[in-house]
Amino acid sequence: MSTELKPGDRIKDNDPRMPGRVLTITDILPNGVVARDARGREFGYLRRRIHTDGKPRKSGFSLIKGNSK
C-alpha cells in the first residue's frame, strides 16, 4: 500500500547521476506533484515515479521518511 503524499513531504532523486538531490513537494495534482528544489525551481513529476514503499531503486524518486517541519 502506498503512503499518501502531501505538501511539505520531501523526495530524493534515485538517479545515480544526481547524488543528494532532494525536492520538497509544494502542490498535489490529480496525477502528479509539483516539487521545488533547493534553488527554488519547481518541477512536475508523475505519482507513478515516486516510490513510497522504502525499497531501494535506481530510478524515480523515493519518499524520505521522518519528515518534520
mmCIF file of the C-alpha atoms, coordinates in Angstrom:
data_MODEL
# 
_entry.id   MODEL 
# 
loop_
_atom_site.group_PDB 
_atom_site.id 
_atom_site.type_symbol 
_atom_site.label_atom_id 
_atom_site.label_alt_id 
_atom_site.label_comp_id 
_atom_site.label_asym_id 
_atom_site.label_entity_id 
_atom_site.label_seq_id 
_atom_site.pdbx_PDB_ins_code 
_atom_site.Cartn_x 
_atom_site.Cartn_y 
_atom_site.Cartn_z 
_atom_site.occupancy 
_atom_site.B_iso_or_equiv 
_atom_site.pdbx_formal_charge 
_atom_site.auth_seq_id 
_atom_site.auth_comp_id 
_atom_site.auth_asym_id 
_atom_site.auth_atom_id 
_atom_site.pdbx_PDB_model_num 
ATOM 1  C CA . MET A 1 1  ? 0.000  0.000  0.000   1.00 0.00 ? 1  MET A CA 1 
ATOM 2  C CA . SER A 1 2  ? 1.381  3.400  -0.868  1.00 0.00 ? 2  SER A CA 1 
ATOM 3  C CA . THR A 1 3  ? 1.673  6.301  1.530   1.00 0.00 ? 3  THR A CA 1 
ATOM 4  C CA . GLU A 1 4  ? -0.393 9.398  0.762   1.00 0.00 ? 4  GLU A CA 1 
ATOM 5  C CA . LEU A 1 5  ? 1.766  12.300 -0.444  1.00 0.00 ? 5  LEU A CA 1 
ATOM 6  C CA . LYS A 1 6  ? 1.151  15.773 0.961   1.00 0.00 ? 6  LYS A CA 1 
ATOM 7  C CA . PRO A 1 7  ? 2.703  19.235 0.594   1.00 0.00 ? 7  PRO A CA 1 
ATOM 8  C CA . GLY A 1 8  ? 5.854  19.557 2.686   1.00 0.00 ? 8  GLY A CA 1 
ATOM 9  C CA . ASP A 1 9  ? 6.955  15.950 2.119   1.00 0.00 ? 9  ASP A CA 1 
ATOM 10 C CA . ARG A 1 10 ? 10.468 15.535 0.779   1.00 0.00 ? 10 ARG A CA 1 
ATOM 11 C CA . ILE A 1 11 ? 11.513 13.211 -2.045  1.00 0.00 ? 11 ILE A CA 1 
ATOM 12 C CA . LYS A 1 12 ? 15.011 12.070 -3.017  1.00 0.00 ? 12 LYS A CA 1 
ATOM 13 C CA . ASP A 1 13 ? 16.106 11.530 -6.633  1.00 0.00 ? 13 ASP A CA 1 
ATOM 14 C CA . ASN A 1 14 ? 17.301 7.930  -7.114  1.00 0.00 ? 14 ASN A CA 1 
ATOM 15 C CA . ASP A 1 15 ? 19.219 8.680  -10.338 1.00 0.00 ? 15 ASP A CA 1 
ATOM 16 C CA . PRO A 1 16 ? 22.919 7.954  -9.672  1.00 0.00 ? 16 PRO A CA 1 
ATOM 17 C CA . ARG A 1 17 ? 23.835 10.977 -11.832 1.00 0.00 ? 17 ARG A CA 1 
ATOM 18 C CA . MET A 1 18 ? 22.038 13.286 -9.345  1.00 0.00 ? 18 MET A CA 1 
ATOM 19 C CA . PRO A 1 19 ? 23.525 12.386 -5.938  1.00 0.00 ? 19 PRO A CA 1 
ATOM 20 C CA . GLY A 1 20 ? 21.960 14.167 -2.989  1.00 0.00 ? 20 GLY A CA 1 
ATOM 21 C CA . ARG A 1 21 ? 19.142 15.840 -4.946  1.00 0.00 ? 21 ARG A CA 1 
ATOM 22 C CA . VAL A 1 22 ? 16.229 16.383 -2.567  1.00 0.00 ? 22 VAL A CA 1 
ATOM 23 C CA . LEU A 1 23 ? 12.971 18.115 -3.533  1.00 0.00 ? 23 LEU A CA 1 
ATOM 24 C CA . THR A 1 24 ? 10.102 19.403 -1.401  1.00 0.00 ? 24 THR A CA 1 
ATOM 25 C CA . ILE A 1 25 ? 6.538  18.770 -2.579  1.00 0.00 ? 25 ILE A CA 1 
ATOM 26 C CA . THR A 1 26 ? 4.660  22.073 -2.861  1.00 0.00 ? 26 THR A CA 1 
ATOM 27 C CA . ASP A 1 27 ? 1.416  21.041 -4.592  1.00 0.00 ? 27 ASP A CA 1 
ATOM 28 C CA . ILE A 1 28 ? -0.552 17.860 -5.287  1.00 0.00 ? 28 ILE A CA 1 
ATOM 29 C CA . LEU A 1 29 ? -2.011 17.375 -8.769  1.00 0.00 ? 29 LEU A CA 1 
ATOM 30 C CA . PRO A 1 30 ? -4.556 14.738 -9.908  1.00 0.00 ? 30 PRO A CA 1 
ATOM 31 C CA . ASN A 1 31 ? -1.839 12.530 -11.438 1.00 0.00 ? 31 ASN A CA 1 
ATOM 32 C CA . GLY A 1 32 ? 1.357  14.010 -10.014 1.00 0.00 ? 32 GLY A CA 1 
ATOM 33 C CA . VAL A 1 33 ? 3.056  16.532 -7.789  1.00 0.00 ? 33 VAL A CA 1 
ATOM 34 C CA . VAL A 1 34 ? 4.858  19.855 -8.079  1.00 0.00 ? 34 VAL A CA 1 
ATOM 35 C CA . ALA A 1 35 ? 8.168  19.854 -6.210  1.00 0.00 ? 35 ALA A CA 1 
ATOM 36 C CA . ARG A 1 36 ? 10.726 22.611 -5.514  1.00 0.00 ? 36 ARG A CA 1 
ATOM 37 C CA . ASP A 1 37 ? 14.492 22.138 -5.356  1.00 0.00 ? 37 ASP A CA 1 
ATOM 38 C CA . ALA A 1 38 ? 16.975 23.960 -3.107  1.00 0.00 ? 38 ALA A CA 1 
ATOM 39 C CA . ARG A 1 39 ? 17.351 26.769 -5.685  1.00 0.00 ? 39 ARG A CA 1 
ATOM 40 C CA . GLY A 1 40 ? 13.609 27.450 -5.750  1.00 0.00 ? 40 GLY A CA 1 
ATOM 41 C CA . ARG A 1 41 ? 12.913 25.959 -9.181  1.00 0.00 ? 41 ARG A CA 1 
ATOM 42 C CA . GLU A 1 42 ? 9.678  23.990 -9.493  1.00 0.00 ? 42 GLU A CA 1 
ATOM 43 C CA . PHE A 1 43 ? 9.229  20.752 -11.414 1.00 0.00 ? 43 PHE A CA 1 
ATOM 44 C CA . GLY A 1 44 ? 6.255  18.477 -12.066 1.00 0.00 ? 44 GLY A CA 1 
ATOM 45 C CA . TYR A 1 45 ? 6.514  14.701 -11.551 1.00 0.00 ? 45 TYR A CA 1 
ATOM 46 C CA . LEU A 1 46 ? 4.072  11.862 -12.114 1.00 0.00 ? 46 LEU A CA 1 
ATOM 47 C CA . ARG A 1 47 ? 2.946  9.977  -8.999  1.00 0.00 ? 47 ARG A CA 1 
ATOM 48 C CA . ARG A 1 48 ? 3.948  6.659  -10.538 1.00 0.00 ? 48 ARG A CA 1 
ATOM 49 C CA . ARG A 1 49 ? 7.607  7.840  -10.493 1.00 0.00 ? 49 ARG A CA 1 
ATOM 50 C CA . ILE A 1 50 ? 7.530  8.459  -6.719  1.00 0.00 ? 50 ILE A CA 1 
ATOM 51 C CA . HIS A 1 51 ? 8.073  5.289  -4.691  1.00 0.00 ? 51 HIS A CA 1 
ATOM 52 C CA . THR A 1 52 ? 6.763  5.258  -1.127  1.00 0.00 ? 52 THR A CA 1 
ATOM 53 C CA . ASP A 1 53 ? 7.463  1.635  -0.154  1.00 0.00 ? 53 ASP A CA 1 
ATOM 54 C CA . GLY A 1 54 ? 11.064 2.181  1.010   1.00 0.00 ? 54 GLY A CA 1 
ATOM 55 C CA . LYS A 1 55 ? 12.670 -0.302 -1.415  1.00 0.00 ? 55 LYS A CA 1 
ATOM 56 C CA . PRO A 1 56 ? 15.996 0.844  -2.961  1.00 0.00 ? 56 PRO A CA 1 
ATOM 57 C CA . ARG A 1 57 ? 15.794 1.746  -6.666  1.00 0.00 ? 57 ARG A CA 1 
ATOM 58 C CA . LYS A 1 58 ? 17.971 3.295  -9.372  1.00 0.00 ? 58 LYS A CA 1 
ATOM 59 C CA . SER A 1 59 ? 15.250 5.403  -10.987 1.00 0.00 ? 59 SER A CA 1 
ATOM 60 C CA . GLY A 1 60 ? 12.411 7.672  -9.967  1.00 0.00 ? 60 GLY A CA 1 
ATOM 61 C CA . PHE A 1 61 ? 12.097 9.281  -6.538  1.00 0.00 ? 61 PHE A CA 1 
ATOM 62 C CA . SER A 1 62 ? 11.807 7.919  -3.007  1.00 0.00 ? 62 SER A CA 1 
ATOM 63 C CA . LEU A 1 63 ? 9.820  9.479  -0.192  1.00 0.00 ? 63 LEU A CA 1 
ATOM 64 C CA . ILE A 1 64 ? 12.136 10.489 2.664   1.00 0.00 ? 64 ILE A CA 1 
ATOM 65 C CA . LYS A 1 65 ? 10.802 9.081  5.926   1.00 0.00 ? 65 LYS A CA 1 
ATOM 66 C CA . GLY A 1 66 ? 10.627 11.150 9.090   1.00 0.00 ? 66 GLY A CA 1 
ATOM 67 C CA . ASN A 1 67 ? 9.608  14.462 7.507   1.00 0.00 ? 67 ASN A CA 1 
ATOM 68 C CA . SER A 1 68 ? 9.374  17.028 10.239  1.00 0.00 ? 68 SER A CA 1 
ATOM 69 C CA . LYS A 1 69 ? 8.706  20.721 9.804   1.00 0.00 ? 69 LYS A CA 1 
# 
